PDB file of C-alpha atoms and ligand atoms in Angstrom:
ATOM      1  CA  UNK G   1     -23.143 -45.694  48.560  1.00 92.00           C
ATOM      2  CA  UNK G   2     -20.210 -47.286  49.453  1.00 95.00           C
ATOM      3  CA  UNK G   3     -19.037 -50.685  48.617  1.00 98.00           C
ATOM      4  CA  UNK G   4     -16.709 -53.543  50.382  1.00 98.00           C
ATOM      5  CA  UNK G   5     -15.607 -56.573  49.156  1.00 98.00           C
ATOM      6  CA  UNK G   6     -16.174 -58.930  52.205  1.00 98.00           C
ATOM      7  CA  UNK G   7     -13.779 -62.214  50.738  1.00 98.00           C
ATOM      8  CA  UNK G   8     -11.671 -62.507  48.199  1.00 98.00           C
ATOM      9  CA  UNK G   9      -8.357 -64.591  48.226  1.00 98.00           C
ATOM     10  CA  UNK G  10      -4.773 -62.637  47.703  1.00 98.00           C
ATOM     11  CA  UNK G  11      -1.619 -64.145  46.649  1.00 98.00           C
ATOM     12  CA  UNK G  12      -0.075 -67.425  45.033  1.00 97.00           C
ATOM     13  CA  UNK G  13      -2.440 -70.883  45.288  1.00 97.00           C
ATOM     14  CA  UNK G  14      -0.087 -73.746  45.610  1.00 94.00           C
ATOM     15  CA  UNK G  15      -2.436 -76.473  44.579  1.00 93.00           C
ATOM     16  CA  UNK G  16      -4.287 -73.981  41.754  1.00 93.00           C
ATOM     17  CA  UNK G  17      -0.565 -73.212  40.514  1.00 95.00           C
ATOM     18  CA  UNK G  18      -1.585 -70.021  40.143  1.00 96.00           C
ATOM     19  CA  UNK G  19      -1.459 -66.112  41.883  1.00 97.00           C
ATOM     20  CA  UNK G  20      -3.713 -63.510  42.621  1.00 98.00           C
ATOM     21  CA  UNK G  21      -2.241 -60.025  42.227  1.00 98.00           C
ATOM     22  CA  UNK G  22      -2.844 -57.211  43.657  1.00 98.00           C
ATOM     23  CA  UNK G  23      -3.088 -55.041  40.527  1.00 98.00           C
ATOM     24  CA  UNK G  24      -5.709 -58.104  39.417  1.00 98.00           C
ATOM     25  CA  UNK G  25      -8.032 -57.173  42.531  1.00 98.00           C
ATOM     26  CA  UNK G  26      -7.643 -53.255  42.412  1.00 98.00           C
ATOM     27  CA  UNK G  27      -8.270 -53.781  38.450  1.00 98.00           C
ATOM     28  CA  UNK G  28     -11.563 -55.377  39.627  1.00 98.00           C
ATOM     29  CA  UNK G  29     -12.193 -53.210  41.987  1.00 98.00           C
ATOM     30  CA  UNK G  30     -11.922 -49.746  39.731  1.00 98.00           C
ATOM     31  CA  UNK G  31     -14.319 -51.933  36.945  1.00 98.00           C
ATOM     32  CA  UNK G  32     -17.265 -52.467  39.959  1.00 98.00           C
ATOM     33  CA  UNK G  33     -16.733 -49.529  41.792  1.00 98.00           C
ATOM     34  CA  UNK G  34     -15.575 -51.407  44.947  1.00 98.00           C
ATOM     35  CA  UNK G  35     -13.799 -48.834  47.456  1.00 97.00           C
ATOM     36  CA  UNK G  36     -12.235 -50.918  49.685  1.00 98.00           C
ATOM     37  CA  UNK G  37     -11.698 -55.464  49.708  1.00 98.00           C
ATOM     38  CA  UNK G  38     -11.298 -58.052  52.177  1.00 98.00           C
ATOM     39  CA  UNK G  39      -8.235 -60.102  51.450  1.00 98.00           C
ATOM     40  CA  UNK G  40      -6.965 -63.317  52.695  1.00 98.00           C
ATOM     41  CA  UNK G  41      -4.180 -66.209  51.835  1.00 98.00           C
ATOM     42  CA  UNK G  42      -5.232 -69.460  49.942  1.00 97.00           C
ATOM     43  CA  UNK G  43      -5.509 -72.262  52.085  1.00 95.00           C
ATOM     44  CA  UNK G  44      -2.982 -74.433  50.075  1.00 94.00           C
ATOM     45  CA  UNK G  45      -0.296 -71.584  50.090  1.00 96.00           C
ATOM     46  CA  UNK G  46      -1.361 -71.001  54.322  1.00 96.00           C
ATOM     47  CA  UNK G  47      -0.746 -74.567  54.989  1.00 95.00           C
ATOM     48  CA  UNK G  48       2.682 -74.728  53.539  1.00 95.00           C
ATOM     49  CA  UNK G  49       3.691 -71.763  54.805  1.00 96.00           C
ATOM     50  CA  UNK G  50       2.080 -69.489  57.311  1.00 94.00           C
ATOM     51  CA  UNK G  51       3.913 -66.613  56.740  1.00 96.00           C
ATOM     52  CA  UNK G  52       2.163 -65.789  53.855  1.00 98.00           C
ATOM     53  CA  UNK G  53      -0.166 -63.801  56.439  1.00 98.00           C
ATOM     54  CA  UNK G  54       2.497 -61.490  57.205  1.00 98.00           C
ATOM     55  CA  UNK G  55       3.193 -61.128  53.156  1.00 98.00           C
ATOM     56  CA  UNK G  56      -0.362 -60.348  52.915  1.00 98.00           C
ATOM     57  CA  UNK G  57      -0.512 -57.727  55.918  1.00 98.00           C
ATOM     58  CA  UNK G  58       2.344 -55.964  54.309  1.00 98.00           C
ATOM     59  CA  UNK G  59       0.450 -55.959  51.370  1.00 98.00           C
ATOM     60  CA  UNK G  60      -2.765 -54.415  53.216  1.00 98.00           C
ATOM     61  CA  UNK G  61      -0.073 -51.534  55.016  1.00 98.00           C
ATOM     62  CA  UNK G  62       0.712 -50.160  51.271  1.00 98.00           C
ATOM     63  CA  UNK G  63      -2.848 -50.722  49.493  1.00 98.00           C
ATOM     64  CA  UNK G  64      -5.365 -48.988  51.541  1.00 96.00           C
ATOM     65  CA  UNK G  65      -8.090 -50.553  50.113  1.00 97.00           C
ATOM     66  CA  UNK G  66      -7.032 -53.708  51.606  1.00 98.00           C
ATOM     67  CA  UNK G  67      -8.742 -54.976  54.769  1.00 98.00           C
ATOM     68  CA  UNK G  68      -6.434 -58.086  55.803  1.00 98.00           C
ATOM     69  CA  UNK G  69      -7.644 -61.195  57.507  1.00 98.00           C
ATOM     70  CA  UNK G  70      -5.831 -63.365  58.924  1.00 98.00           C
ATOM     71  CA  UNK G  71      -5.852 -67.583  57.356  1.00 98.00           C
ATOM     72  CA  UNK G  72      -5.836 -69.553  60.571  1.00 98.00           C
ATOM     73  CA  UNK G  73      -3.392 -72.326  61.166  1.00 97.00           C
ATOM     74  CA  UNK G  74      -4.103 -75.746  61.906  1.00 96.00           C
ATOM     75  CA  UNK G  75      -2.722 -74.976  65.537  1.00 96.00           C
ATOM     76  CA  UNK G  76      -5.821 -73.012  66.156  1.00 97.00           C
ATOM     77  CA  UNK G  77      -3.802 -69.838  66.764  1.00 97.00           C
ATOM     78  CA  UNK G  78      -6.316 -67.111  66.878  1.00 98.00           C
ATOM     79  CA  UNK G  79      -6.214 -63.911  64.952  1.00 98.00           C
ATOM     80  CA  UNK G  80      -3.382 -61.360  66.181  1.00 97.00           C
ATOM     81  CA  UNK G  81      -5.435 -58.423  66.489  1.00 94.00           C
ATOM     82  CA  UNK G  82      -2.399 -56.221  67.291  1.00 96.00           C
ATOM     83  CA  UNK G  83      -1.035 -56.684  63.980  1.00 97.00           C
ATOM     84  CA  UNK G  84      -3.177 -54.996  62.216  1.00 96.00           C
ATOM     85  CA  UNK G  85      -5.721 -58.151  60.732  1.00 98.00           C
ATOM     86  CA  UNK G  86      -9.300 -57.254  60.690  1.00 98.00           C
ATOM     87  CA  UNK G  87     -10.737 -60.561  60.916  1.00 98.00           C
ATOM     88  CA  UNK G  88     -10.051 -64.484  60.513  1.00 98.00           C
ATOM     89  CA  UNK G  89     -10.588 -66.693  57.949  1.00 98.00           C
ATOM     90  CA  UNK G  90     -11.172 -70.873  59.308  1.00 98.00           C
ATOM     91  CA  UNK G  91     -11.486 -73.095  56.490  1.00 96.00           C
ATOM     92  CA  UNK G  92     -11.636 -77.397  56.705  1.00 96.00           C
ATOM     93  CA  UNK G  93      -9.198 -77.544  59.684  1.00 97.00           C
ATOM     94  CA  UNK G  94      -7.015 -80.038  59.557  1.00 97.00           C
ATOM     95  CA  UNK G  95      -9.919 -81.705  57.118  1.00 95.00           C
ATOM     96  CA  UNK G  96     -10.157 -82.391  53.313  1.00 92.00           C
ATOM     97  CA  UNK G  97     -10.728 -78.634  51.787  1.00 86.00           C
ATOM     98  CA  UNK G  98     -13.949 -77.890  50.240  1.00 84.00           C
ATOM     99  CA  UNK G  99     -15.055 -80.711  51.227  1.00 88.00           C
ATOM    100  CA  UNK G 100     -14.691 -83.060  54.674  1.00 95.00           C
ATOM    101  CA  UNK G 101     -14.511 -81.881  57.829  1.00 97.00           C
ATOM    102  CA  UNK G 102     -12.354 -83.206  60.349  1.00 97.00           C
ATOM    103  CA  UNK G 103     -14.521 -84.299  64.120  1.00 98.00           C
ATOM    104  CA  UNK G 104     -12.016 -84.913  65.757  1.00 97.00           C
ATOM    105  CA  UNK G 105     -10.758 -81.116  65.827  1.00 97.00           C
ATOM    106  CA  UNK G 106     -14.240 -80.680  68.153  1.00 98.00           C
ATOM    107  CA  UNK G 107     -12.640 -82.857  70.263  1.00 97.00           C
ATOM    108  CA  UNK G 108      -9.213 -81.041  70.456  1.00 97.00           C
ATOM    109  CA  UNK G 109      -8.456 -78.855  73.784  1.00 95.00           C
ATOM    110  CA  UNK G 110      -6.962 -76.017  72.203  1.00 96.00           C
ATOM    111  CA  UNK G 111     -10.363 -75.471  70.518  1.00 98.00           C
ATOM    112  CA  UNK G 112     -12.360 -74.030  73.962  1.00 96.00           C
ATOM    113  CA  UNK G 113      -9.198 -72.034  74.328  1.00 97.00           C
ATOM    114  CA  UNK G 114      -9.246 -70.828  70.422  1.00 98.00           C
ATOM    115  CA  UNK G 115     -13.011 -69.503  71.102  1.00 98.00           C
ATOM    116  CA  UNK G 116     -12.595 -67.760  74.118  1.00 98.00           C
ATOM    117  CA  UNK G 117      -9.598 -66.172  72.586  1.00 98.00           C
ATOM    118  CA  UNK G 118     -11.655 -64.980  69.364  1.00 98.00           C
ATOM    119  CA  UNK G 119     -14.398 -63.902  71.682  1.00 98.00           C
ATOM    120  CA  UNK G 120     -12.492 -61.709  73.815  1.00 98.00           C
ATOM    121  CA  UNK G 121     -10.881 -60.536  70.180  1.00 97.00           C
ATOM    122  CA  UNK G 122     -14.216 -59.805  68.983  1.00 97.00           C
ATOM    123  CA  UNK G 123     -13.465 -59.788  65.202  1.00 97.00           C
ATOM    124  CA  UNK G 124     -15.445 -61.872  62.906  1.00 98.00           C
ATOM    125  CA  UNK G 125     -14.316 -65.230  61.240  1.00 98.00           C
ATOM    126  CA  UNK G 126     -15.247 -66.507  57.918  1.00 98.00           C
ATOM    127  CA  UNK G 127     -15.670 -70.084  58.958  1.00 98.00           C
ATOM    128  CA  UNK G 128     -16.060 -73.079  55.890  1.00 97.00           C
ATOM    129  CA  UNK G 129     -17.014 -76.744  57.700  1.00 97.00           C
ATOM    130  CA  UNK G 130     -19.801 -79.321  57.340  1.00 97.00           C
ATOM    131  CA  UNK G 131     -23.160 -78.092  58.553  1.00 97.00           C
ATOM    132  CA  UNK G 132     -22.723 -81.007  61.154  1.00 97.00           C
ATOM    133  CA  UNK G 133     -19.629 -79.193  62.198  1.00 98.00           C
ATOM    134  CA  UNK G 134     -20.376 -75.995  61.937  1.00 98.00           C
ATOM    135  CA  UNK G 135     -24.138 -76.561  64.082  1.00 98.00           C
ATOM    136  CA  UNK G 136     -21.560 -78.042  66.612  1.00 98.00           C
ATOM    137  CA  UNK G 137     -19.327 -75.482  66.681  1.00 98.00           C
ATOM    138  CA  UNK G 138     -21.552 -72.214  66.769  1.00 98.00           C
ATOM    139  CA  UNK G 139     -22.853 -74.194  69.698  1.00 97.00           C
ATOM    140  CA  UNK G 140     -19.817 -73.589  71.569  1.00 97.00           C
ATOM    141  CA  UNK G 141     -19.756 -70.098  70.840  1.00 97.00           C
ATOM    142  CA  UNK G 142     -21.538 -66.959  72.844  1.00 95.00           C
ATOM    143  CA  UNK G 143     -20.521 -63.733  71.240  1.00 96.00           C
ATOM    144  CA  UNK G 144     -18.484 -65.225  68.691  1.00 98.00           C
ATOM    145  CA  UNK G 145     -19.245 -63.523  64.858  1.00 98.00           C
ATOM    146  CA  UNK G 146     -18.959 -66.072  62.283  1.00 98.00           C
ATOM    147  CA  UNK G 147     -19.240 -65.307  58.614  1.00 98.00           C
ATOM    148  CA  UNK G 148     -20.378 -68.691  55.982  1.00 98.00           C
ATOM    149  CA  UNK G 149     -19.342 -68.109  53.181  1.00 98.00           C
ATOM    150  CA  UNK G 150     -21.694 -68.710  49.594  1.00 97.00           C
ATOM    151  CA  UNK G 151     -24.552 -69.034  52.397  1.00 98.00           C
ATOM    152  CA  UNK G 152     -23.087 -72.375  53.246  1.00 96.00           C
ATOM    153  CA  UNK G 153     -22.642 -73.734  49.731  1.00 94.00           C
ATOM    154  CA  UNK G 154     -19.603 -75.723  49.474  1.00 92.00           C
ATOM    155  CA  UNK G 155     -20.938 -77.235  53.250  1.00 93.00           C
ATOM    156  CA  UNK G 156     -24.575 -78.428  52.566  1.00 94.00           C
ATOM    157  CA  UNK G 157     -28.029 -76.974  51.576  1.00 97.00           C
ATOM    158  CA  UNK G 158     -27.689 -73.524  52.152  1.00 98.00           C
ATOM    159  CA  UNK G 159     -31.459 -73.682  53.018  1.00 98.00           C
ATOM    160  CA  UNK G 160     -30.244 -75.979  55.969  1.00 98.00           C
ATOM    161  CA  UNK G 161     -27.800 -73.695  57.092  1.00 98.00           C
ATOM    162  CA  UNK G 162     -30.677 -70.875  57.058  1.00 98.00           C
ATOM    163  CA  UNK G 163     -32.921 -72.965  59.138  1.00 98.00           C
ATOM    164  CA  UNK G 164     -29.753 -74.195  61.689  1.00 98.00           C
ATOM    165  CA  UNK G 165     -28.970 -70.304  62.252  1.00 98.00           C
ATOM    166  CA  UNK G 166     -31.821 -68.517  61.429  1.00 98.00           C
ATOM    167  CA  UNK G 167     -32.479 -67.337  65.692  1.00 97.00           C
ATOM    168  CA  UNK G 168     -28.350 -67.296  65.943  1.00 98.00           C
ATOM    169  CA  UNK G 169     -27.323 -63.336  66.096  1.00 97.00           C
ATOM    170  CA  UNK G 170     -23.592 -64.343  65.701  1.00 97.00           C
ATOM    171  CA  UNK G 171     -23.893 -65.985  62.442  1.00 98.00           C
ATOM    172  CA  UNK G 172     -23.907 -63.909  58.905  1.00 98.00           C
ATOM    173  CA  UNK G 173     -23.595 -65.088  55.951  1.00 98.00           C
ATOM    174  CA  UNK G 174     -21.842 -63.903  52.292  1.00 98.00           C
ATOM    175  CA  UNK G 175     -23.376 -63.335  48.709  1.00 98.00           C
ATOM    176  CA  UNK G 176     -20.460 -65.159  46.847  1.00 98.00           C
ATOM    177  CA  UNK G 177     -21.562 -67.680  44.055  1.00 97.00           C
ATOM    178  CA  UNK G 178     -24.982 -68.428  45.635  1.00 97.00           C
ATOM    179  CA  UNK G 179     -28.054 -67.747  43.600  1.00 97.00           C
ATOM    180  CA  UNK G 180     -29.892 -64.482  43.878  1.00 98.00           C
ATOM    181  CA  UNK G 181     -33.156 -66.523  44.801  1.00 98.00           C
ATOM    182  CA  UNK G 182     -30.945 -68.129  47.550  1.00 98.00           C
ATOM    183  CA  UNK G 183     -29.770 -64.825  48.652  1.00 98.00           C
ATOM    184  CA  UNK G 184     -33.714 -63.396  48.582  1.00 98.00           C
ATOM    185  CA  UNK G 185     -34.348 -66.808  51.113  1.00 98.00           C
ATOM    186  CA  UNK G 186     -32.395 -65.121  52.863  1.00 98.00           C
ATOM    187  CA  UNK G 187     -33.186 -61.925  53.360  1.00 98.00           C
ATOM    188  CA  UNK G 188     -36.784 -62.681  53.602  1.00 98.00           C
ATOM    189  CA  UNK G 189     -36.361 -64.994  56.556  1.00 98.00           C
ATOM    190  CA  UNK G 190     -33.681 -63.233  58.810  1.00 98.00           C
ATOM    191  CA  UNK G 191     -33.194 -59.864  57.486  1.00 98.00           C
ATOM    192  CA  UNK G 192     -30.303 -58.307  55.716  1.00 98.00           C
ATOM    193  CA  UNK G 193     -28.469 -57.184  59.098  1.00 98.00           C
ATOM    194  CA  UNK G 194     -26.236 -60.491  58.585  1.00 98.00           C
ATOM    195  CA  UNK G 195     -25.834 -60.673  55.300  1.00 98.00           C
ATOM    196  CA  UNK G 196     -22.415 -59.726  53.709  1.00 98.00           C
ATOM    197  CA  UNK G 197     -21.295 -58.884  49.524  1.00 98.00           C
ATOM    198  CA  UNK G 198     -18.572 -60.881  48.688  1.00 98.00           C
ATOM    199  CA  UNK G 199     -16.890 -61.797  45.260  1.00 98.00           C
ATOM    200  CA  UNK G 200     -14.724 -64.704  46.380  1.00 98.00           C
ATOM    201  CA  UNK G 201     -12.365 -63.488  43.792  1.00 98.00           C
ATOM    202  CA  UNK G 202     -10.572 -65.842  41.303  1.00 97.00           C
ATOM    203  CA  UNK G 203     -13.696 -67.830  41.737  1.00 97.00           C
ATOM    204  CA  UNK G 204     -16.054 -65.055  41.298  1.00 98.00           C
ATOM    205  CA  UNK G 205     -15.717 -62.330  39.213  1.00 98.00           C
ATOM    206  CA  UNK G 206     -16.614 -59.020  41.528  1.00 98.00           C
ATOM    207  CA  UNK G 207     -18.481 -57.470  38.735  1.00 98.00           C
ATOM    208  CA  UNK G 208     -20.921 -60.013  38.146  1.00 98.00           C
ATOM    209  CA  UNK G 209     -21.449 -61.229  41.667  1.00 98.00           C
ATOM    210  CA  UNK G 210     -22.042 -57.138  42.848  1.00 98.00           C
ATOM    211  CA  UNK G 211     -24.623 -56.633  40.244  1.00 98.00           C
ATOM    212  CA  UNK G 212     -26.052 -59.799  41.418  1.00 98.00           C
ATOM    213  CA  UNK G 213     -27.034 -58.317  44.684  1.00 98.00           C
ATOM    214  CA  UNK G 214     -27.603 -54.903  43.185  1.00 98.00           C
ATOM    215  CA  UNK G 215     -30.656 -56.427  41.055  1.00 98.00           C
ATOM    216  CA  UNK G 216     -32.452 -58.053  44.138  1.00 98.00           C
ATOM    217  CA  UNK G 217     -35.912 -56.459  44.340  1.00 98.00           C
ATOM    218  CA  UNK G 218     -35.060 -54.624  47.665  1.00 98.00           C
ATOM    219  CA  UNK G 219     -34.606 -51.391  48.532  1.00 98.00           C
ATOM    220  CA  UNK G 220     -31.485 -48.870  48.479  1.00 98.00           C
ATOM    221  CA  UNK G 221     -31.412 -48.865  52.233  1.00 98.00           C
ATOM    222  CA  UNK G 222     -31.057 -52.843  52.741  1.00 98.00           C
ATOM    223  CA  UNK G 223     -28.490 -53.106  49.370  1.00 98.00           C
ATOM    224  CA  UNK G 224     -26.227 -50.731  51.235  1.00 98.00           C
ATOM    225  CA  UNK G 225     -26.273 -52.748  54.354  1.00 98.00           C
ATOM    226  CA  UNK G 226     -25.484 -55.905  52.741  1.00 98.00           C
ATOM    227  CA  UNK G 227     -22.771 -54.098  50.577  1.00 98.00           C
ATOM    228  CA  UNK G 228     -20.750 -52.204  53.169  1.00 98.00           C
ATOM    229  CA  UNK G 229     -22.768 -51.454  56.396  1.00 97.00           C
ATOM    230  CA  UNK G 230     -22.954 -54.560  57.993  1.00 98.00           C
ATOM    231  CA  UNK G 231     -19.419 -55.439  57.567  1.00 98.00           C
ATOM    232  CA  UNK G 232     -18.162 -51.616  58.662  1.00 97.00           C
ATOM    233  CA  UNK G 233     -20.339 -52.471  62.016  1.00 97.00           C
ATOM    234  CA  UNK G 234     -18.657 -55.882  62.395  1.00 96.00           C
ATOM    235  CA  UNK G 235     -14.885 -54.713  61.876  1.00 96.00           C
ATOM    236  CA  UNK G 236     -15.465 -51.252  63.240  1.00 93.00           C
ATOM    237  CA  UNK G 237     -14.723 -49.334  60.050  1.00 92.00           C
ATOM    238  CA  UNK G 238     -15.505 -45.690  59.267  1.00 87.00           C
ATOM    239  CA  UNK G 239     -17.146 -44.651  56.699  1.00 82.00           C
ATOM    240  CA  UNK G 240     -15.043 -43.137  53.728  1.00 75.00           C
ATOM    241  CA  UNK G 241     -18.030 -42.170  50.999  1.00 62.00           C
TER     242      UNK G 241
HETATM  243 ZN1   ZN H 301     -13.316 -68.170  48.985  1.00 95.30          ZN
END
């Protein structure tokens, strides 16, 4: 069966002082058996300097195994399919990272504009906020897919997240750092269909959090949608194993 990596972060972190490299990922990857990795830009290095996207998409053009997203500025540009990204990556706009969202960016114009953008775009968005923002947000959206990452962790109770979204098609969620009886919640209330592996690599280790999911008592079928299928139907992928 194959396997993705749905999020891990690529490049120098600015406020961590430290850089991901790509030989660090791929080394990972050969360890876990991981074919192919979503990559994206640190938020601290995005914010200083938004060109790091196109560092990291030149990246993705020599490693194949790379599936680039794009890090999304604070002026709510949305993704440039054309270029070659696969998907988005929204994290504490114009908030405190990790940790306070910012209202006021509800408020903002641009954002109806952003969303009907990314709709028409149709790729998905891993999208970190406040479960008060994000409720508010999804609200706006139709078609929109949005991935939460560590099933809402870093923004609440990921059981209220599960209970906000539960009946909401659009929203998945990823495995990274969240407990496997979290992740079972999960699957036992809305199915694995939205549910996404993902090592959030430096702060996971993709090893550990793979076998994580591999040891849920579930069957074959349901590990491989989680672990490749779900996110090879939401980017429009082909299947390489
Ligand atoms: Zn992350």
């Amino acid at each position: 069966m194959e396997i993705i990596d749905s999020h891990t972060h690529w490049g120098p972190s600015l406020s961590m002082g430290t850089e991901v490299t790509t030989q660090e990922i791929l080394n990972q990857a050969d360890h876990s058996g991981v074919s192919r990795i979503v990559i994206f830009p640190f938020p601290s290095t995005a914010l200083a300097d938004e060109r790091i996207n196109e560092r990291l998409l030149g990246e993705a053009n020599r490693i194949k195994k790379f599936i680039p997203y794009y890090y999304i500025p604070e002026t709510m540009k949305p993704i440039p399919k054309e270029k070659g990204f696969y998907g988005g990556k929204w994290h504490w706009m114009r908030g405190i990272q990790d940790s306070t969202s910012n209202y006021e960016v509800l408020k903002d114009l641009k954002l109806e504009e952003f969303i009907e953008a990314s709709e028409k775009i149709d790729l998905p968005i891993v999208f970190e906020e406040e479960l008060a923002f994000t409720e508010t947000f999804v609200k706006k959206t139709k078609s929109l897919k949005i991935i939460i990452p560590h099933l809402g962790m870093l923004g609440g109770n990921p059981i209220d997240f599960l209970q906000s979204f539960k009946s909401r098609a659009n929203v998945y969620f990823d495995t990274a750092l969240a407990g496997p009886d979290t992740v079972m919640r999960f699957i036992q209330t809305i199915g694995q269909e939205r549910i996404l592996f993902g090592s959030d690599i430096p702060f996971g280790a993709m090893k550990r959090e793979l076998e994580k999911v591999l040891s849920l008592p579930i069957g074959d079928d349901k590990k491989e949608s989680i672990l490749s299928e779900n996110l090879r139907e939401l980017i429009g992928l082909e299947q390489i194993i």
